[in-house]
Coordinates of C-alpha atoms in Angstrom, one line a residue:
X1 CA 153.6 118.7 41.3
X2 CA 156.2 116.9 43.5
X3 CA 156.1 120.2 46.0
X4 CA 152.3 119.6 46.1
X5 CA 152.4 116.6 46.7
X6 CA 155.3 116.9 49.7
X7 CA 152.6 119.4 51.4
X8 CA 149.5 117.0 51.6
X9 CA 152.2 114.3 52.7
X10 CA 153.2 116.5 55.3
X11 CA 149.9 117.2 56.7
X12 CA 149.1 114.0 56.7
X13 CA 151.9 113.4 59.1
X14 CA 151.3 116.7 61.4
X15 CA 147.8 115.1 61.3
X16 CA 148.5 111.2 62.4
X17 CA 151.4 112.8 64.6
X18 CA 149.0 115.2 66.1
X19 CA 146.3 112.5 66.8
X20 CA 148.9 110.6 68.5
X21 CA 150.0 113.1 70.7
X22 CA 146.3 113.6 72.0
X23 CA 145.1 110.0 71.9
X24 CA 148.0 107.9 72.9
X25 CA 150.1 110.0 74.9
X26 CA 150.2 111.4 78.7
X27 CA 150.3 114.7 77.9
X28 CA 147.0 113.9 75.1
X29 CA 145.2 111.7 77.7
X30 CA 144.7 115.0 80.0
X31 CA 143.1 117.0 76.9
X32 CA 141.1 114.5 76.9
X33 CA 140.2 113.5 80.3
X34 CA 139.2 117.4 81.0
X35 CA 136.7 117.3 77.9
X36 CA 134.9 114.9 79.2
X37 CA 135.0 116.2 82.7
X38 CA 133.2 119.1 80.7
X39 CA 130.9 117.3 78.9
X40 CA 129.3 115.2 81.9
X41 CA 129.7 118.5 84.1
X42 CA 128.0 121.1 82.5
X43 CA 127.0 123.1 85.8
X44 CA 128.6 122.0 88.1
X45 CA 131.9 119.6 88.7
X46 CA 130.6 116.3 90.1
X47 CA 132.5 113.6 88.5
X48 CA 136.7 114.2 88.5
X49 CA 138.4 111.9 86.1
X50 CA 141.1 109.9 87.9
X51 CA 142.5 108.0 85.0
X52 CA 142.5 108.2 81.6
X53 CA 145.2 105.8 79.6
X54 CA 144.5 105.2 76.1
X55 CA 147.7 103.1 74.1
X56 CA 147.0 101.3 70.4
X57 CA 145.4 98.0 72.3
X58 CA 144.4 99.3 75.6
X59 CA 142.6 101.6 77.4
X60 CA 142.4 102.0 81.6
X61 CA 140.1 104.5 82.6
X62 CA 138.9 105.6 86.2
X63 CA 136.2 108.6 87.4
X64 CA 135.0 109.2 91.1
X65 CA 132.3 111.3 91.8
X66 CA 131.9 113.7 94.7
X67 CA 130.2 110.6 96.9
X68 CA 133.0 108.1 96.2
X69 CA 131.0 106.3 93.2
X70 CA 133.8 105.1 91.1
X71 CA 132.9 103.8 87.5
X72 CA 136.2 101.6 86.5
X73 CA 137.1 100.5 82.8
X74 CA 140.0 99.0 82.0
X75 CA 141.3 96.1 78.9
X76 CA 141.9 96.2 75.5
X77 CA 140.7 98.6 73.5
X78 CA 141.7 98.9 69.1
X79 CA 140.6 102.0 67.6
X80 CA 141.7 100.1 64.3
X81 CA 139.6 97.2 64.9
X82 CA 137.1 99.3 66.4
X83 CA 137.4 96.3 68.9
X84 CA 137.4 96.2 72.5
X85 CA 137.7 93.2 75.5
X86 CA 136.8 95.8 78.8
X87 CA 136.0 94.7 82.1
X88 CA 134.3 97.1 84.0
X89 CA 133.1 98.0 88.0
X90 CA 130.7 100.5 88.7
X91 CA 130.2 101.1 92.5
X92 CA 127.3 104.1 92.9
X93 CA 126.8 104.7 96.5
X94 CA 123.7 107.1 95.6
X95 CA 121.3 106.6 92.6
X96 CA 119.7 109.7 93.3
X97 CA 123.6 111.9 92.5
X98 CA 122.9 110.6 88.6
X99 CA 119.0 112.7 88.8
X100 CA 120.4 115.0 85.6
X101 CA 120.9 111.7 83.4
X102 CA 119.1 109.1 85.1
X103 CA 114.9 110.3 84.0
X104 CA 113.5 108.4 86.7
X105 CA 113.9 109.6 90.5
X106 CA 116.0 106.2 91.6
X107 CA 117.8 106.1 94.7
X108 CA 119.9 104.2 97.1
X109 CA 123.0 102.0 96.4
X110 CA 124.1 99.7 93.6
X111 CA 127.3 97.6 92.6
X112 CA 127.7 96.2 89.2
X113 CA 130.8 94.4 87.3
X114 CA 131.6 93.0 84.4
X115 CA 133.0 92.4 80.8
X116 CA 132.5 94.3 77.5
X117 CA 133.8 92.4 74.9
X118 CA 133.3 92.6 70.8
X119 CA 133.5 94.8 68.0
X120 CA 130.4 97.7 66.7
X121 CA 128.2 95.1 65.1
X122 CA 128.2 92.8 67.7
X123 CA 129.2 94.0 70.9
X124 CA 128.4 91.5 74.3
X125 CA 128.1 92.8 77.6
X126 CA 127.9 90.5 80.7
X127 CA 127.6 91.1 84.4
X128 CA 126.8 90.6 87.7
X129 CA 124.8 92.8 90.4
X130 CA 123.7 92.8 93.9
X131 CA 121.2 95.7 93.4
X132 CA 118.3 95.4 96.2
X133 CA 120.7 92.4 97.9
X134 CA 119.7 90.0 95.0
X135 CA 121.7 88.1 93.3
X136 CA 121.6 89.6 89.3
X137 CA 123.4 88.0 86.3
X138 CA 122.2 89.6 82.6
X139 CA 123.6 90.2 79.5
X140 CA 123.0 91.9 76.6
X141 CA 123.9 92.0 72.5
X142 CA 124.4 95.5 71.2
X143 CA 123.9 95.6 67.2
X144 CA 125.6 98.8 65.4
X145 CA 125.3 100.4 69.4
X146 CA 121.1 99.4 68.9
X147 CA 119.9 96.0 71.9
X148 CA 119.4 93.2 70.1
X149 CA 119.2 91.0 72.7
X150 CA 118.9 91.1 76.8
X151 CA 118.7 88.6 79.3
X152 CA 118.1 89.2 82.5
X153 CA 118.1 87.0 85.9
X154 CA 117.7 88.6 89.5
X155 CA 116.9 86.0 92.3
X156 CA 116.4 86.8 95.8
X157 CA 116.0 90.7 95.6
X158 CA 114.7 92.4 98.8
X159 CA 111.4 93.6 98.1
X160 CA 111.6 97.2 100.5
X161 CA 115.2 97.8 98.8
X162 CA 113.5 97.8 95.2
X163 CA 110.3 99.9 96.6
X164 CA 113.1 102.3 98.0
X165 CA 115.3 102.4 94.8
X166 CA 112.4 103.3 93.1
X167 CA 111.5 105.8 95.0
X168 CA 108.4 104.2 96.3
X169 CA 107.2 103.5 100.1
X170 CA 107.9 99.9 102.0
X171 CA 104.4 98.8 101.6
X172 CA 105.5 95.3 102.2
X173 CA 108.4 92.8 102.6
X174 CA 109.4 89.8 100.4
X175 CA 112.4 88.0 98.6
X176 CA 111.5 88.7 95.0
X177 CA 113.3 86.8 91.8
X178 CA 112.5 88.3 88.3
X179 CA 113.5 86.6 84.7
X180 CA 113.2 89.0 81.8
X181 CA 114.1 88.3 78.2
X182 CA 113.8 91.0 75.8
X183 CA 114.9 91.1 71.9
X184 CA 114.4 94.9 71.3
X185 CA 113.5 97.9 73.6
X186 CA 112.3 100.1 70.6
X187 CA 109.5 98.9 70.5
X188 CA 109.7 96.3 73.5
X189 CA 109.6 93.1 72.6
X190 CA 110.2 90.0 75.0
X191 CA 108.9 88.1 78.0
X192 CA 109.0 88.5 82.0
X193 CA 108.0 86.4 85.0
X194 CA 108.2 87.8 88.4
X195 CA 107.5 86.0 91.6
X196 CA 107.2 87.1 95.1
X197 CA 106.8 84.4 97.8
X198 CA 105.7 85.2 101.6
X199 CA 105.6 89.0 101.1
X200 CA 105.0 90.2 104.6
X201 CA 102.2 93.2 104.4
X202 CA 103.9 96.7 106.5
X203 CA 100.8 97.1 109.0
X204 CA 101.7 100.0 110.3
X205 CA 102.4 101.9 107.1
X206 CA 99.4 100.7 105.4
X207 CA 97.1 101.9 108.4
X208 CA 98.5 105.1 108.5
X209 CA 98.0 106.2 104.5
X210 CA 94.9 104.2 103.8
X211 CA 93.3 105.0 107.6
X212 CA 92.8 101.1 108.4
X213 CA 93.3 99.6 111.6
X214 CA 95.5 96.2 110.5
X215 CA 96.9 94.2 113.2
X216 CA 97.2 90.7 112.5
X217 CA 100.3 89.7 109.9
X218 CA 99.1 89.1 106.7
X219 CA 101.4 87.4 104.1
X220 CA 100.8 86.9 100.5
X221 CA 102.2 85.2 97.3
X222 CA 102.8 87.0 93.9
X223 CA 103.2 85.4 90.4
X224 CA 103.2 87.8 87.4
X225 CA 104.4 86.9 83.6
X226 CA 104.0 89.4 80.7
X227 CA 104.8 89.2 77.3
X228 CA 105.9 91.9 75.3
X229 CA 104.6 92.3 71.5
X230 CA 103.7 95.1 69.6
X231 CA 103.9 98.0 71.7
X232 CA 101.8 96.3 74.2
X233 CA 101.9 93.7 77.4
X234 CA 99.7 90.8 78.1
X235 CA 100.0 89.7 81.7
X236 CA 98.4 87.3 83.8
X237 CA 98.9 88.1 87.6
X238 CA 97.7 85.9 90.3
X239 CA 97.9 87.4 94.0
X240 CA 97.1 84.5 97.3
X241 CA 97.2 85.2 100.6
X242 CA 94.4 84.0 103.7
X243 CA 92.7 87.2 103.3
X244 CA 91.7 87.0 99.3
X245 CA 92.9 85.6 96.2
X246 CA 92.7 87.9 92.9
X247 CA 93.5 86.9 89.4
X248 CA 93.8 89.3 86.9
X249 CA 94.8 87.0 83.1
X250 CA 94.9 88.0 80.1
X251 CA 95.4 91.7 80.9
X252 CA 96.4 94.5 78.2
X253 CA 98.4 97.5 78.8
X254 CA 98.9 100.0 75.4
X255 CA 102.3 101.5 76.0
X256 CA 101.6 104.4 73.1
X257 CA 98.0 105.0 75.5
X258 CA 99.0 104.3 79.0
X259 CA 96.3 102.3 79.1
X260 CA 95.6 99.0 81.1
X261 CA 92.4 96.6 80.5
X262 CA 92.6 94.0 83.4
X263 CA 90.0 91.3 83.5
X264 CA 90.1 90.4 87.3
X265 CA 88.1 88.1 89.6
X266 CA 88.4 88.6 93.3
X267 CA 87.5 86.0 96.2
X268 CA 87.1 86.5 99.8
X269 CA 86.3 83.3 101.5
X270 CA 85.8 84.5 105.1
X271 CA 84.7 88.2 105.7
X272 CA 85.6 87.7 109.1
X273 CA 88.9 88.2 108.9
X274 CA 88.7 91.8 106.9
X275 CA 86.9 93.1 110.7
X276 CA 90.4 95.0 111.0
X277 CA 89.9 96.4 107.4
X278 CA 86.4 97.3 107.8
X279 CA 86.6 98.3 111.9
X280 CA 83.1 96.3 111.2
X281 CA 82.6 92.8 111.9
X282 CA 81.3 90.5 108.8
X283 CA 79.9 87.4 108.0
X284 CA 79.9 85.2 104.9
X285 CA 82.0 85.5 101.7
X286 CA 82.5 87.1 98.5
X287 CA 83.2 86.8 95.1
X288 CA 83.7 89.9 92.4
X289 CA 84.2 89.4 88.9
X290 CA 84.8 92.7 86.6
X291 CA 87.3 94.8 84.5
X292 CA 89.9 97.6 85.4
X293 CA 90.9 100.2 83.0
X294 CA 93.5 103.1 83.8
X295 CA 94.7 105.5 81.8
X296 CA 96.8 108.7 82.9
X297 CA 93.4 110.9 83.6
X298 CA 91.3 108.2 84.9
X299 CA 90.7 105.0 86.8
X300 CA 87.3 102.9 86.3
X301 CA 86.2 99.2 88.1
X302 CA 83.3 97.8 87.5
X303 CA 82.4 94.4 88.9
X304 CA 79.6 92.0 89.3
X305 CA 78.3 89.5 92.2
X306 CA 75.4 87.3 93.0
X307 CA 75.1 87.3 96.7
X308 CA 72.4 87.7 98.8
X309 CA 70.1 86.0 96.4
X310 CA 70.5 88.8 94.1
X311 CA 73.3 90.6 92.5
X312 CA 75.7 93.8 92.8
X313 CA 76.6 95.4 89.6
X314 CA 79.2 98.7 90.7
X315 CA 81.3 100.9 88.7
X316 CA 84.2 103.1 90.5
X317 CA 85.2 105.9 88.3
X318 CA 88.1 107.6 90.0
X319 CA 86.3 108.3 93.4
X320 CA 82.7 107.9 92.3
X321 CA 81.5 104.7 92.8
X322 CA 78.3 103.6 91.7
X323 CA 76.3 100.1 93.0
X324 CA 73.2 98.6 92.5
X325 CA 71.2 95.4 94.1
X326 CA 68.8 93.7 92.2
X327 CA 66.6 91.4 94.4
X328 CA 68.7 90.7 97.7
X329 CA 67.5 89.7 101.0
X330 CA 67.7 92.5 103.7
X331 CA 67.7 89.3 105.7
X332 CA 70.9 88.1 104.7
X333 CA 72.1 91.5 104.3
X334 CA 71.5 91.9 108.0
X335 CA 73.3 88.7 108.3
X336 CA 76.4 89.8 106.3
X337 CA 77.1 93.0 108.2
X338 CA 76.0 91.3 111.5
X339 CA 72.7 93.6 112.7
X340 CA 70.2 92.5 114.4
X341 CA 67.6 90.2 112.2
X342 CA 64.7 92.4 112.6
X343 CA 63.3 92.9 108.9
X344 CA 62.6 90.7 105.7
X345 CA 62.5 91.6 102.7
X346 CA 63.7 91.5 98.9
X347 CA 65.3 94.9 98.0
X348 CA 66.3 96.9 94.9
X349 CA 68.6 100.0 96.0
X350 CA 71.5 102.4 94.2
X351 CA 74.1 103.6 95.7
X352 CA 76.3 106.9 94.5
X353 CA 79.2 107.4 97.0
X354 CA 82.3 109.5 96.5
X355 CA 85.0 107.5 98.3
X356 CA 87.1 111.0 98.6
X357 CA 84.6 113.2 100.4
X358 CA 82.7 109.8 102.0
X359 CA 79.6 110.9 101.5
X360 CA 76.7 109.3 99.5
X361 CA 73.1 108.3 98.8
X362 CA 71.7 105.3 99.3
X363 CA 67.8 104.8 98.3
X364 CA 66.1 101.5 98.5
X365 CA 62.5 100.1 97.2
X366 CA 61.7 97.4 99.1
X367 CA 58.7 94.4 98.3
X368 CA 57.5 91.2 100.3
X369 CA 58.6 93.0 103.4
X370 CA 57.9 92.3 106.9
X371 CA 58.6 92.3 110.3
X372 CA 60.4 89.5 112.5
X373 CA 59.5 88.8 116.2
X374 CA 62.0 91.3 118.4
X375 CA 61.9 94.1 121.1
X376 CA 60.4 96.4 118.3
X377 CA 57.1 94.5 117.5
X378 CA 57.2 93.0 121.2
X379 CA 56.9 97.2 122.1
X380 CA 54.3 97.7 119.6
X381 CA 52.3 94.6 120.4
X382 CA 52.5 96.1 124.6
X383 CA 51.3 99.2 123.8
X384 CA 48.5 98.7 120.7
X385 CA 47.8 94.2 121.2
X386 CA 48.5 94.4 117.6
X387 CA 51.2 92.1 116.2
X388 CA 52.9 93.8 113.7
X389 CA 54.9 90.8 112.8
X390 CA 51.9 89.2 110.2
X391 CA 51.8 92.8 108.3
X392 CA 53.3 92.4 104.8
X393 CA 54.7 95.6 103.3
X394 CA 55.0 95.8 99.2
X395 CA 55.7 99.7 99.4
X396 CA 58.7 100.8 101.4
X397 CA 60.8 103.6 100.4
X398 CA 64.4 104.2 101.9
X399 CA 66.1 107.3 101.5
X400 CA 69.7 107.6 102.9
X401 CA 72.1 110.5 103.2
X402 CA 75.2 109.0 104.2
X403 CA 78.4 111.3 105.5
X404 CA 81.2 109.8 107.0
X405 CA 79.8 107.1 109.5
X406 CA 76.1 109.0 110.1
X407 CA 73.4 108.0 107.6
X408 CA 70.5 110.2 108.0
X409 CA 67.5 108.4 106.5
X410 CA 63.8 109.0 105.7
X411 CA 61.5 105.2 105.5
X412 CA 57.9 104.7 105.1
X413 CA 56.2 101.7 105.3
X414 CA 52.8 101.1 104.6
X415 CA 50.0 98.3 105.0
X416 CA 46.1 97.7 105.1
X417 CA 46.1 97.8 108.8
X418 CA 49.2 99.8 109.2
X419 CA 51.6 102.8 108.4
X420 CA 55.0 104.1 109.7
X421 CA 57.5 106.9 108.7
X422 CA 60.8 108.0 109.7
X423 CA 62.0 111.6 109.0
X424 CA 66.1 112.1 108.7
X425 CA 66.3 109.2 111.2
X426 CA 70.2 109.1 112.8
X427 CA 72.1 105.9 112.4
X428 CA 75.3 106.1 113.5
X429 CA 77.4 103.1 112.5
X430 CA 80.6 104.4 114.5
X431 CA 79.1 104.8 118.0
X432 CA 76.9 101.8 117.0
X433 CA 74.0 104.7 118.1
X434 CA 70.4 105.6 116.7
X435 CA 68.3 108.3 117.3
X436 CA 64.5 108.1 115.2
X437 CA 61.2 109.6 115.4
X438 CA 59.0 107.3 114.0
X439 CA 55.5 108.5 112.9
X440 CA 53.0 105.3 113.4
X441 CA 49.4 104.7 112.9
X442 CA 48.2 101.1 113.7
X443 CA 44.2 100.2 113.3
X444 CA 44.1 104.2 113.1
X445 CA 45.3 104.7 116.3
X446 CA 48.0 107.6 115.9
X447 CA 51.4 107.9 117.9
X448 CA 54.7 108.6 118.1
X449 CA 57.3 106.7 119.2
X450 CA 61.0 107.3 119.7
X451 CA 64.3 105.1 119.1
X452 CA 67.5 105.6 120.6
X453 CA 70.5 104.0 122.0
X454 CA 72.5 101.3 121.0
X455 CA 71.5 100.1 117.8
X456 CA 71.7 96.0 118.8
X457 CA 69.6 96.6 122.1
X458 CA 67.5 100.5 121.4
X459 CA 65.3 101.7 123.8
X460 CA 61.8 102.6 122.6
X461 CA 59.4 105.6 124.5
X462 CA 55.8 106.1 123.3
X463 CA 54.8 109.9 122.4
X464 CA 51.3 111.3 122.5
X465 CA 51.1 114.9 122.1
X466 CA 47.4 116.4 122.0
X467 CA 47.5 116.4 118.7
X468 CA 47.5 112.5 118.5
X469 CA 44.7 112.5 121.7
X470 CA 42.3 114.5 119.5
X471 CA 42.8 112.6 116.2
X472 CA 42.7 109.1 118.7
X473 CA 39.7 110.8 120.3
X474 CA 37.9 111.9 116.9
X475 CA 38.4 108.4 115.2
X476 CA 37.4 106.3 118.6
X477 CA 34.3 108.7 118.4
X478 CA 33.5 107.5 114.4
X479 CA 33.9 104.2 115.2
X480 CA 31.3 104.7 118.1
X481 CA 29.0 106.7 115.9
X482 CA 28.6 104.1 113.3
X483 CA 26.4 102.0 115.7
X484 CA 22.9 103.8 115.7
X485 CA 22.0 102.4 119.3
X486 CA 25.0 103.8 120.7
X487 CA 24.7 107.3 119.2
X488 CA 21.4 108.2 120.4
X489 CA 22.8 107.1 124.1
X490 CA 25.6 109.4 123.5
X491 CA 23.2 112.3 122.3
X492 CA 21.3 112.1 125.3
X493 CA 24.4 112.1 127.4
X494 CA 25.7 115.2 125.5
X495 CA 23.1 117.7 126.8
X496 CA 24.2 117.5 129.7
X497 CA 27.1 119.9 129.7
X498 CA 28.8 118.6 133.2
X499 CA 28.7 115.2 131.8
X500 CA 29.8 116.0 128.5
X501 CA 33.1 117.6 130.4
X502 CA 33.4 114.2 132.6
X503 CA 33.1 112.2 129.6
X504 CA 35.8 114.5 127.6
X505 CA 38.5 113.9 130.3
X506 CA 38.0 110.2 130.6
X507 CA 38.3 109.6 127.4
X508 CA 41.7 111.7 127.4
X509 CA 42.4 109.6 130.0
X510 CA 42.5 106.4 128.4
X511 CA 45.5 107.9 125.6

């Protein structure tokens, strides 16, 4: 019994003595140092372990990777307690080195120090950063290893350094300042605020991936708060600048769906300052009220307006988008987009565009309609005496295929006294040009007559092909028929073949 026990008392001691050797000595340290050199560099040898000293109440431990990142730990450190009091410096020169354990593609530069200090139920970490040139204090409370607690403060970070650390382009400039506060991170629970003040819009990147034509600076101001309950955020977001203010409060984002439900209203107080947006000068303002949901496979914004004495209801599902006026004035509409104020009207239309491809259709039924006093009815009025100007129209059809910056489009108009068609009429709003056959017929008198040129000052060229002579001719002759005195002149006149041919030119003559 007493040899027995001897033997487990002397394993005991080859075993404390053992774990001495390789924990607390020089010659232990270096066992240990290479295992984790091998555990962090399973491929390839990135990060060499420069120091590794572990005593009974201290520990001082140094590793440089192959870009000069140094991660630095050094204090006391009980293995008995299961204590520690570390201060620590981490210096990564390139977030990008750390892709195989860091899952998001970061990049760039960050410095970060501080102190590690408390046992395994209740283990406090507190530090300081200047990630994205801010100035970052946070700390956190570690439960059994498990966040309990984190506070977080960064003030004055450079906006384009956190768009670049996360990978992202430099869509604009700004000294941003976030406060976070979170009590778990499985599931997330907490609160955030995030400001942005004077963010200074990147013209020239903006132009070049969304094809606009910015020049003026545009600045803007950013407030954002979130809270953080149940697997989901409720954020309100408010976004000024001179250009247009948008609120979006009370929005939901499901974390287990991806899936974000953003109430939003958007005003724009002068469309003359989105001419650079638009390459189109407007007039006017605007104000959208709708919803935006996104989820990983799709993207959908529907909105609402009264304007132009009617309203716009749309819905943009990825790149379809969808619009309908109810009961505007083309008037005003002419107004808004600055054309000429040639037409009246109160028009219905839909409109199915894919924003991708920019291409569309556009049909319109228009009612009320009528024509105001320009170069078009002045032409007309020249050419017929008619003044087309007191002609209501209730039936007018528009058909438009739109691709790119050319609508092609097919319009009839028709009245008691009156009727007018165009047939894949060209409209082409980047040269500003037109190009139109218009098929007319005014007191029954037929013609053609052609539009083109600029659209603000077109030029207008009366057609009559023999076609339009003989149906002029054949009506002119009706009208004279209906009076019996005058048709048994004409009769008499019509046996005599020579005169018959005299009267048939003159009358061709006259068209």
């Amino acid at each position: 019994m007493k040899k027995f026990l001897y033997t487990i008392l002397a394993l005991l001691l080859i075993g404390l003595l053992t774990t001495y050797l390789i924990l607390f000595t020089e010659w232990g340290n270096k066992i240990i140092a290479s295992y984790i050199e091998k555990k962090i560099n399973p491929n390839e040898r990135y990060l060499n372990v420069k120091a590794f000293k572990l005593r009974f109440n201290s520990l001082d431990f140094k590793a440089q990777a192959n870009d000069d990142s140094i991660l630095i730990l050094k204090g006391d450190f009980s293995l008995l307690k299961q204590s520690v009091d570390l201060n620590y410096h981490i210096d990564i020169k390139n977030l990008r080195s750390f892709k195989e354990w860091i899952p998001y593609p970061l990049r760039g530069a960050i410095i970060t120090s501080g102190n590690i200090k408390g046992h395994r139920k209740a283990l406090l970490i507190q530090g300081v950063s200047n990630v994205a040139q801010s100035h970052t204090a946070y700390n956190a409370l570690l439960d059994d290893f498990k966040l309990s607690h984190l506070n977080l403060n960064a003030q004055d970070a450079n906006l384009e350094d956190l768009l670049y650390l996360f990978n992202r382009p430099a869509y604009a400039n700004a000294r941003v300042s976030l406060q976070a506060d979170f009590n778990s991170l499985k599931p997330l629970e907490g609160h955030l605020i995030l400001t942005a003040n004077n963010a200074l819009i990147n013209n020239a990147l903006i132009n070049q991936i969304f094809h606009l034509n910015l020049k003026d600076t545009l600045v803007f101001n950013l407030s954002h708060s979130s809270d953080f309950k149940e697997n989901k955020a409720i954020s309100d977001t408010t976004l000024t600048s001179p250009l247009a203010n948008f609120t979006a409060l009370k929005s939901e984002y499901l974390f287990s769906a991806l899936k974000l439900n953003a109430p939003y209203t958007l005003e724009i107080p002068n469309l003359t300052k989105f001419q650079n947006i638009t390459n189109h000068p407007l007039k006017g303002s605007l104000t959208l009220k709708g919803a935006i949901e996104q989820s990983p496979k799709f993207l959908k914004v529907s909105g609402h307006s009264n304007l132009l004495d009617g309203t716009l209801d749309f819905t943009l599902l990825n790149k379809d988008l969808k619009g309908r006026f109810s009961n505007i004035s083309t008037l005003k509409a002419l107004d808004l987009f600055n054309y000429p104020k040639f037409f009246q009207s109160v028009a219905d239309a839909n409109l199915d565009y894919d924003l991708s491809a920019k291409q569309g259709v556009l049909k319109a039924h228009l009612k009320n309609a009528r024509f105001l006093k320009n170069s078009f009815s002045d032409f007309l009025y020249s050419i017929s005496k008619f003044d087309i100007t007191k002609e209501i129209y209730n039936d007018v059809n528009l058909v438009s295929q739109i691709n790119q910056q050319r609508l092609l489009s097919n319009l009839s108009l028709k009245s008691p006294k009156t009727q007018l068609k165009i047939h894949n009429g060209l409209l082409d709003l980047n040269t500003k040009q037109i190009d139109m056959l218009m098929d007319a017929e005014i007191l029954k008198f037929i013609f053609k007559l052609k539009l083109q040129g600029n659209m603000h000052q077109p030029k207008f060229s009366l057609i009559l092909n023999e076609k339009a002579i003989q149906q002029n001719l054949q009506q002119g002759l009706k009208e004279i028929l209906k009076n019996d005195t005058l048709k048994k002149g004409l009769d008499h006149l019509l046996k005599d073949d020579k005169l018959k041919e005299k009267l048939e030119k003159g009358l061709k003559g006259l068209f």
